[in-house]
């Protein structure tokens, strides 16, 4: 036995080489595994490796990258600007070639795309901030495709005869790890065969001696049992010398891409499994219980973490160490597990990190981790929309083809179906002359339309299928909003005609794509002490802010002093998730109406943000808001003039509502308030105090005050 142990104490590869000649014959000479330790060259040079390489000399495989790739399909010579397919001379998505490389499939996001290509060349970290579904993880995957595959490594963990709780770690070029493990297994198998043979001979001799010569049957059986156990125990410890192939890149086609979004510490940093036996010959050797984390599997590739701020601080700190050192030892993550006693030698973690999220993610992430990315990488803000050009529309048609190809079961889309998807991309952009870059949702529409076509057994997906998909694939917010409108109709709570004092039909957005009518009621009453703003409903903060904004205006034109009054505001049936930022024009109108006791027209709905000077500033989601007003039976909608270019309502609503653009609160009051004399005197007062040059009549623009960006 001691001979066996001595043999296993040799360099692990030595044993492997001796034992398996056939493996060696078919393959290249086995490379010497590289120990990974703190002074490993990769570690020491780690930060240097992340400095910019202005010449981009580090990887020539990325040098052939073009910029944005044009669609491969027949294109008309003279492209009509209005052509929804940007001049593509095709009948269906079948005729569009989908590029092989992910980076060529990315549409828009030119800046992020350039950064990713540069960062891949220079092996630098990237932080991508932006809306969901705009291609952050797609770009991170694309980056992995761009990293050189030649550098990939396998990682092996070996038993450490000097300290069983500190397994040794070795790296070899990708594909060699499997060979080494196989060689060790083969050697162990042969050794076991030899041992079994030896064991049976000894047992036979002992039994023979006990039975024939000594006549001691029982003693013979006992001795044979002891010999059997001794040999079994010996063979187990022989098996223990087989290394654990921790990271296997034998079949990896590109540099690894590891998505660690929402990962727990063990999955991110690696773990050592608990061993219930721990001793007595039944235990599993510690090196066999070591599990790699995403940081180890991503070695030489990309580690992608979305919503990085949701990682606990300890994990963020360890992540930072792994980035800094280029290697990170694995230990058991649970303190109560026997795995916590084990700590491997450092395992390489030479990955490029792509951290993603929205603005909150950036603000809440560990400051040191953020500064590490800043110092040794790039930060990029993702676009939400892109200019609507014929070239871009061709790419959107290609996007439909990409999604069809990716799904693999959907019928192809015909011209009109592609056009309808592009129209929807325009609508979802919420900005004139732009297309949305929120592709995940658009891809969802393509899949639902494809599924409808497939369920009908259609050869191609048509416009009608896309329209049906649009009706079916309503978001939760849209479903709540529609349900809300229906219920208000059922209970006759919607007021959409006549005049009511202090009540205004406001408009708000829920989620990203649903408008909702949110009536605001105001009541002004003398106060016992200093006046205050009292809001019922869920939007206290918004009410206070809106009243504060409007109080400056009211103070000027009204004899009433708001500071001596209690202003009660109610957002009627406000829902969780309703974004009320754009309610300030509504609140102002309701308060002025209540204060002056003038009725507000209920056939009108409104949205807009108000400056302290009375300017109506642009807001988000106007298209959805106008559609919500139309659904609820309003026939007039007041919106900020600056938002006019963003209106892209569906045809069915166009006939139902008149849209009135306004630039100043006086225009809102002109349109919405009841009674000529009262209204005229109110507006005249407003005009004097704000210097407005309001022309009478609906929707005329006055008093171009300074405008600021939309609050949404
Ligand atoms: N710019 C783009 N060009 C082409 N397709 C895109 C683009 N962005 C997203 N997609 C499509 O949408 C899918 C989802 O995108 P992806 O997962 O990259 O979004 P994300 O920004 O990482 O979103 P999240 O933050 O919610 O994870 C992709 O698999 C791809 O099909």
XYZ file of C-alpha atoms in Angstrom, residues 143-682:
540
model
C -18.560 39.905 -26.876
C -17.875 36.303 -25.814
C -18.016 35.297 -29.479
C -15.375 37.909 -30.229
C -12.883 36.806 -27.588
C -10.138 34.480 -28.791
C -11.024 30.838 -28.268
C -7.377 29.776 -28.443
C -6.685 31.001 -24.923
C -9.313 28.812 -23.254
C -8.173 26.614 -20.404
C -9.387 23.574 -18.500
C -9.011 23.613 -14.747
C -8.241 20.509 -12.675
C -8.387 20.131 -8.916
C -6.072 17.559 -7.324
C -5.880 15.924 -3.951
C -3.198 17.560 -1.832
C -1.367 14.786 0.115
C 0.170 17.397 2.451
C -3.092 19.084 3.345
C -6.342 17.353 2.411
C -8.265 20.562 2.983
C -6.276 22.583 0.492
C -6.695 20.878 -2.882
C -4.211 21.802 -5.574
C -5.327 23.575 -8.732
C -3.748 23.189 -12.172
C -4.651 24.652 -15.564
C -4.092 23.058 -18.985
C -5.119 24.145 -22.480
C -8.794 23.461 -23.321
C -9.495 19.829 -24.162
C -6.498 18.421 -22.272
C -8.355 18.210 -18.975
C -10.533 15.319 -20.156
C -7.476 13.439 -21.397
C -5.706 13.810 -18.073
C -8.730 12.621 -16.117
C -9.186 9.668 -18.484
C -5.509 8.764 -18.087
C -5.833 8.841 -14.303
C -8.972 6.725 -14.454
C -7.295 4.198 -16.689
C -4.342 4.014 -14.356
C -6.628 3.545 -11.359
C -8.560 0.836 -13.224
C -5.383 -1.083 -14.009
C -4.155 -0.693 -10.479
C -7.445 -1.981 -9.145
C -7.272 -4.988 -11.449
C -3.786 -5.765 -10.194
C -4.929 -5.335 -6.660
C -7.973 -7.556 -7.063
C -5.805 -10.214 -8.616
C -3.307 -9.978 -5.757
C -6.087 -9.926 -3.200
C -7.746 -13.120 -4.489
C -4.414 -14.898 -4.573
C -3.655 -13.924 -0.969
C -7.172 -14.839 0.119
C -6.855 -18.199 -1.620
C -3.486 -18.865 0.051
C -4.744 -17.820 3.498
C -7.957 -19.850 3.168
C -6.051 -22.842 1.831
C -3.560 -22.648 4.655
C -6.270 -22.268 7.332
C -8.417 -25.110 5.981
C -5.889 -27.659 4.878
C -2.879 -27.111 7.097
C -4.159 -25.425 10.293
C -7.736 -26.791 10.143
C -9.069 -23.405 11.386
C -12.018 -22.612 9.091
C -13.351 -19.653 11.090
C -9.959 -18.060 11.500
C -9.370 -18.455 7.753
C -12.678 -16.724 6.861
C -11.909 -13.897 9.300
C -8.450 -13.386 7.855
C -9.868 -13.405 4.301
C -12.429 -10.729 5.329
C -9.730 -8.502 6.792
C -7.620 -8.883 3.662
C -10.649 -8.029 1.499
C -11.434 -4.832 3.471
C -7.813 -3.754 3.483
C -7.664 -4.048 -0.290
C -10.997 -2.249 -0.769
C -9.856 0.622 1.435
C -6.611 0.817 -0.503
C -8.399 1.014 -3.841
C -10.667 3.813 -2.605
C -7.684 5.904 -1.697
C -6.258 5.133 -5.140
C -9.464 6.453 -6.792
C -9.169 9.557 -4.682
C -6.129 10.523 -6.693
C -8.203 11.036 -9.845
C -8.375 14.817 -10.367
C -11.667 16.697 -10.516
C -12.145 18.387 -13.887
C -13.516 21.623 -12.528
C -13.777 23.602 -15.770
C -14.032 21.689 -19.018
C -13.787 23.680 -22.234
C -13.257 20.674 -24.517
C -16.440 21.253 -26.525
C -16.685 25.008 -26.095
C -17.287 26.667 -29.460
C -16.656 30.237 -28.327
C -15.157 31.836 -25.254
C -17.501 31.098 -22.344
C -20.467 33.311 -21.548
C -21.748 32.999 -17.994
C -24.923 34.766 -16.938
C -24.877 35.229 -13.172
C -27.927 37.393 -12.845
C -29.495 36.828 -9.435
C -26.938 34.101 -8.601
C -26.379 33.094 -4.993
C -22.878 33.213 -3.548
C -22.178 29.519 -4.268
C -23.205 29.727 -7.897
C -21.142 32.875 -8.379
C -18.015 32.161 -6.321
C -17.912 28.363 -6.270
C -18.653 26.008 -3.394
C -17.428 22.862 -1.647
C -20.141 20.279 -1.008
C -20.800 18.999 2.486
C -19.549 15.490 3.284
C -21.728 13.686 5.839
C -19.050 10.987 6.494
C -15.951 13.175 6.726
C -13.703 10.323 7.945
C -13.438 6.570 8.415
C -12.702 5.689 4.813
C -16.246 6.490 3.598
C -15.530 10.184 3.062
C -15.361 11.844 -0.349
C -11.992 13.537 -0.762
C -12.260 17.309 -0.576
C -10.990 17.985 -4.107
C -13.870 15.914 -5.476
C -16.410 18.042 -3.669
C -15.245 21.322 -5.172
C -17.783 23.018 -7.476
C -16.847 25.880 -9.782
C -18.608 29.252 -9.614
C -19.601 31.386 -12.585
C -16.445 33.466 -12.063
C -14.369 30.325 -12.703
C -16.442 29.019 -15.595
C -16.199 32.450 -17.226
C -12.380 32.324 -17.190
C -11.098 33.767 -20.536
C -14.683 34.612 -21.427
C -17.476 36.943 -20.326
C -19.206 37.110 -16.962
C -22.567 38.841 -17.396
C -24.425 40.143 -14.361
C -27.719 41.957 -14.809
C -29.068 44.072 -11.911
C -25.657 43.878 -10.278
C -26.877 45.882 -7.297
C -28.985 42.911 -6.187
C -25.817 40.924 -5.405
C -25.122 41.032 -1.674
C -22.193 43.198 -0.571
C -20.006 40.235 0.393
C -20.395 38.727 -3.074
C -19.629 42.086 -4.674
C -16.456 42.329 -2.581
C -15.369 38.820 -3.561
C -16.169 39.602 -7.174
C -13.891 42.609 -6.920
C -11.077 40.436 -5.529
C -11.522 37.948 -8.359
C -11.287 40.773 -10.908
C -8.265 42.268 -9.206
C -6.317 39.051 -8.631
C -7.384 37.114 -11.728
C -7.818 34.055 -9.505
C -10.063 33.116 -6.609
C -9.854 30.062 -4.348
C -13.005 28.047 -3.736
C -14.346 27.409 -0.257
C -17.620 26.066 1.143
C -20.175 28.861 1.292
C -22.149 27.505 4.233
C -20.408 27.949 7.565
C -22.113 24.882 8.986
C -20.965 22.605 6.183
C -17.752 20.575 6.261
C -17.034 22.265 2.932
C -16.203 25.469 4.822
C -12.997 23.767 6.082
C -11.773 23.397 2.521
C -10.030 26.181 0.622
C -8.528 25.384 -2.743
C -5.501 27.034 -4.233
C -6.502 30.042 -6.385
C -8.603 29.090 -9.429
C -8.216 31.383 -12.459
C -10.912 34.012 -12.959
C -9.544 35.951 -15.899
C -12.908 37.038 -17.259
C -14.257 40.242 -18.739
C -17.222 41.435 -16.738
C -20.295 42.944 -18.340
C -22.430 44.488 -15.616
C -25.887 45.609 -16.646
C -28.962 47.183 -15.198
C -31.009 50.328 -15.032
C -29.922 53.586 -13.422
C -30.779 52.283 -9.943
C -28.347 49.417 -10.469
C -25.558 51.876 -11.034
C -26.378 54.007 -8.029
C -26.726 51.114 -5.626
C -23.755 48.997 -6.612
C -20.667 48.742 -4.430
C -18.743 52.006 -5.030
C -15.391 50.231 -5.217
C -16.702 47.781 -7.806
C -18.142 50.644 -9.830
C -14.864 52.536 -9.716
C -12.992 49.393 -10.788
C -15.175 49.162 -13.897
C -14.793 52.892 -14.460
C -11.042 52.720 -14.057
C -10.471 49.598 -16.104
C -13.388 49.551 -18.477
C -16.179 51.324 -20.293
C -19.583 52.572 -19.294
C -22.296 52.785 -21.891
C -25.875 53.982 -21.855
C -28.206 51.997 -24.124
C -30.519 53.796 -26.544
C -34.271 53.241 -26.257
C -35.109 54.376 -29.774
C -33.361 54.902 -33.072
C -34.002 57.165 -36.046
C -36.462 55.667 -38.497
C -34.521 55.448 -41.793
C -34.980 53.067 -44.751
C -31.741 51.305 -43.775
C -32.988 50.832 -40.235
C -36.375 49.532 -41.451
C -34.546 46.930 -43.532
C -32.809 45.834 -40.357
C -36.132 45.564 -38.542
C -37.342 43.291 -41.341
C -34.166 41.286 -40.757
C -34.993 41.238 -37.037
C -38.277 39.495 -37.872
C -36.298 36.974 -39.949
C -33.831 36.541 -37.043
C -36.619 35.804 -34.589
C -38.276 33.348 -36.984
C -34.946 31.567 -37.506
C -34.186 31.562 -33.782
C -37.537 30.010 -32.897
C -37.169 27.384 -35.599
C -40.875 26.423 -35.683
C -42.548 29.585 -36.927
C -43.748 30.048 -40.524
C -42.060 32.862 -42.444
C -43.616 36.329 -42.371
C -44.958 37.901 -45.561
C -44.251 41.525 -46.580
C -47.344 42.984 -44.951
C -46.707 41.139 -41.695
C -43.169 42.559 -41.573
C -44.571 46.017 -42.329
C -47.041 45.727 -39.462
C -44.229 44.809 -37.049
C -42.260 47.849 -38.211
C -45.338 50.057 -37.747
C -45.623 48.703 -34.223
C -41.932 49.499 -33.632
C -42.721 53.073 -34.650
C -45.704 53.251 -32.363
C -43.798 51.812 -29.402
C -41.006 54.335 -29.845
C -43.331 57.069 -28.569
C -41.216 59.570 -30.528
C -41.847 60.863 -33.995
C -39.413 59.611 -36.626
C -38.064 56.869 -34.365
C -38.306 53.121 -33.895
C -38.246 51.378 -30.533
C -35.131 49.464 -29.570
C -36.951 47.428 -26.932
C -36.590 44.312 -29.023
C -37.503 41.770 -26.403
C -41.137 42.930 -26.460
C -41.128 43.267 -30.222
C -39.708 39.740 -30.476
C -42.603 38.600 -28.255
C -45.057 40.082 -30.756
C -43.311 38.259 -33.619
C -43.511 34.949 -31.756
C -47.186 35.334 -30.789
C -48.078 36.271 -34.400
C -46.046 33.290 -35.625
C -47.776 30.958 -33.156
C -51.193 32.187 -34.296
C -50.210 31.570 -37.924
C -48.829 28.139 -37.065
C -51.933 27.170 -35.077
C -54.037 28.073 -38.121
C -51.769 25.972 -40.318
C -50.884 29.033 -42.439
C -47.904 28.834 -44.820
C -46.909 32.381 -44.011
C -47.717 34.782 -41.214
C -49.837 37.680 -42.475
C -50.712 41.202 -41.283
C -53.955 39.842 -39.800
C -51.938 37.453 -37.595
C -49.774 40.335 -36.338
C -52.868 42.419 -35.587
C -54.402 39.509 -33.683
C -51.124 39.077 -31.790
C -51.196 42.744 -30.824
C -54.664 42.328 -29.386
C -53.697 39.136 -27.566
C -50.312 40.043 -26.195
C -51.478 42.765 -23.889
C -49.176 43.411 -20.933
C -50.444 42.954 -17.363
C -50.652 46.750 -17.094
C -52.726 46.943 -20.264
C -55.058 44.258 -18.966
C -55.447 46.063 -15.615
C -56.023 49.368 -17.419
C -58.672 47.872 -19.711
C -60.325 46.111 -16.800
C -60.314 49.377 -14.855
C -61.926 51.267 -17.734
C -64.558 48.557 -18.124
C -65.368 48.519 -14.424
C -65.696 52.277 -14.273
C -68.078 52.049 -17.217
C -70.066 49.263 -15.540
C -70.471 51.266 -12.337
C -71.032 54.434 -14.353
C -68.144 56.051 -12.530
C -66.697 57.570 -15.676
C -67.791 61.116 -16.135
C -67.353 62.225 -19.684
C -69.861 65.012 -20.205
C -71.091 68.177 -18.524
C -69.107 70.390 -16.128
C -68.004 69.600 -12.588
C -66.238 72.014 -10.249
C -62.872 70.788 -8.948
C -62.894 67.555 -10.968
C -60.493 66.954 -13.863
C -59.971 63.856 -15.980
C -56.222 63.395 -15.715
C -54.207 60.869 -17.681
C -51.394 58.661 -16.454
C -49.318 55.723 -17.616
C -49.102 52.301 -16.031
C -45.993 50.282 -16.722
C -44.546 51.156 -20.084
C -47.361 50.822 -22.493
C -50.721 51.464 -20.864
C -52.601 54.677 -20.451
C -55.237 55.199 -17.828
C -57.752 57.940 -17.034
C -57.132 59.060 -13.482
C -59.621 61.684 -12.308
C -58.349 64.270 -9.842
C -60.698 66.002 -7.428
C -59.790 69.141 -5.501
C -61.512 70.834 -2.610
C -60.289 74.054 -1.001
C -61.371 74.853 2.541
C -60.372 77.536 5.097
C -57.725 76.212 7.421
C -57.697 76.343 11.228
C -53.929 76.794 11.278
C -51.330 77.042 8.501
C -52.727 75.686 5.259
C -51.682 72.285 4.107
C -52.021 69.959 1.172
C -53.920 66.865 2.076
C -53.995 64.095 -0.482
C -56.119 61.017 -0.364
C -55.342 58.162 -2.682
C -51.831 56.906 -3.198
C -50.049 59.858 -4.643
C -49.428 62.186 -1.685
C -45.978 63.240 -2.882
C -47.141 64.062 -6.375
C -50.096 66.016 -5.000
C -47.847 68.079 -2.744
C -45.391 68.785 -5.518
C -48.102 69.760 -7.971
C -49.801 72.065 -5.492
C -46.483 73.673 -4.636
C -45.841 74.349 -8.293
C -49.253 75.775 -8.904
C -49.380 77.813 -5.701
C -46.883 80.306 -7.128
C -49.226 80.938 -10.040
C -52.358 80.962 -7.918
C -50.821 83.403 -5.457
C -50.350 85.869 -8.267
C -53.742 85.842 -9.916
C -56.017 85.045 -7.027
C -57.064 87.235 -4.152
C -57.141 84.079 -2.135
C -54.081 83.114 -0.150
C -53.528 79.384 -0.458
C -51.297 79.390 2.598
C -54.375 79.975 4.711
C -56.300 77.154 3.136
C -56.313 73.412 3.234
C -56.183 71.992 -0.244
C -57.591 68.501 -0.432
C -56.572 66.498 -3.475
C -57.904 63.117 -4.359
C -56.523 60.901 -7.092
C -59.642 58.880 -7.631
C -58.955 55.156 -7.639
C -55.236 55.579 -8.225
C -53.565 52.221 -8.790
C -50.206 50.909 -7.657
C -47.738 51.378 -10.460
C -49.457 54.456 -11.869
C -46.914 57.036 -12.812
C -48.319 60.369 -11.792
C -45.434 62.678 -12.683
C -47.387 64.223 -15.466
C -50.357 65.094 -13.267
C -49.334 68.622 -12.338
C -51.389 70.355 -15.051
C -54.376 68.268 -13.966
C -53.896 69.099 -10.284
C -53.444 72.795 -11.075
C -56.650 72.894 -13.127
C -58.586 71.073 -10.404
C -57.319 73.444 -7.670
C -58.005 76.593 -9.720
C -61.480 75.299 -10.574
C -62.195 74.547 -6.899
C -60.782 77.863 -5.739
C -62.661 79.948 -8.280
C -65.718 77.702 -8.242
C -65.757 77.331 -12.013
C -66.748 74.010 -13.610
C -64.392 71.877 -15.674
C -65.549 70.166 -18.894
C -65.708 66.414 -18.321
C -65.487 65.458 -21.986
C -61.873 66.601 -21.776
C -58.882 64.642 -20.464
C -55.468 66.184 -19.992
C -51.831 65.504 -19.309
C -48.797 67.717 -18.910
C -46.172 68.832 -16.491
C -46.257 72.364 -15.162
C -43.403 74.756 -14.519
C -43.659 77.327 -11.740
C -44.142 79.944 -14.449
C -47.172 78.158 -15.872
C -45.477 76.612 -18.907
C -46.806 73.206 -19.881
C -43.840 70.898 -20.331
C -43.658 67.627 -22.275
C -44.371 64.267 -20.647
C -44.020 60.611 -21.644
C -46.559 58.107 -22.927
C -48.873 60.563 -24.725
C -49.982 58.036 -27.336
C -51.127 55.536 -24.704
C -52.775 58.273 -22.681
C -54.757 59.579 -25.640
C -55.906 56.052 -26.486
C -56.992 55.533 -22.856
C -59.020 58.768 -22.969
C -60.695 57.643 -26.194
C -61.515 54.236 -24.706
C -63.051 55.920 -21.665
C -65.318 58.010 -23.883
C -63.604 61.449 -23.762
C -63.708 63.344 -27.037
C -60.980 65.937 -26.353
C -57.462 65.500 -25.007
C -55.154 68.329 -23.973
C -51.451 67.523 -24.320
C -48.241 69.577 -24.169
C -47.510 71.133 -27.584
C -43.987 69.731 -27.441
C -45.458 66.214 -27.376
C -47.467 66.650 -30.605
C -44.696 64.991 -32.612
C -44.860 61.883 -30.420
C -48.517 61.141 -31.104
C -48.917 57.872 -32.991
C -52.379 56.684 -32.086
C -54.009 53.730 -33.814
C -56.405 54.562 -36.666
C -59.458 53.380 -34.718
C -58.936 56.128 -32.124
C -58.140 58.924 -34.559
C -61.809 59.623 -35.281
C -62.765 59.440 -31.625
C -60.717 62.268 -30.105
C -59.612 65.787 -30.883
C -56.091 66.533 -29.671
C -55.367 70.028 -28.419
C -51.722 71.010 -27.972
C -51.008 73.641 -25.321
C -47.948 75.459 -24.078
C -49.321 77.313 -21.076
C -51.743 76.678 -18.228
C -53.879 79.622 -19.420
C -54.585 77.671 -22.623
C -55.613 74.646 -20.588
C -58.065 76.752 -18.616
C -59.328 78.371 -21.788
C -60.222 74.996 -23.222
C -61.378 73.207 -20.083
C -63.220 75.721 -17.892
C -66.921 76.520 -18.012
C -68.624 79.857 -18.599
C -67.293 82.659 -20.707
C -67.224 85.661 -18.267
C -65.640 83.738 -15.395
C -63.240 82.035 -17.655
C -62.311 85.217 -19.488
C -61.572 87.105 -16.317
C -59.550 84.194 -14.940
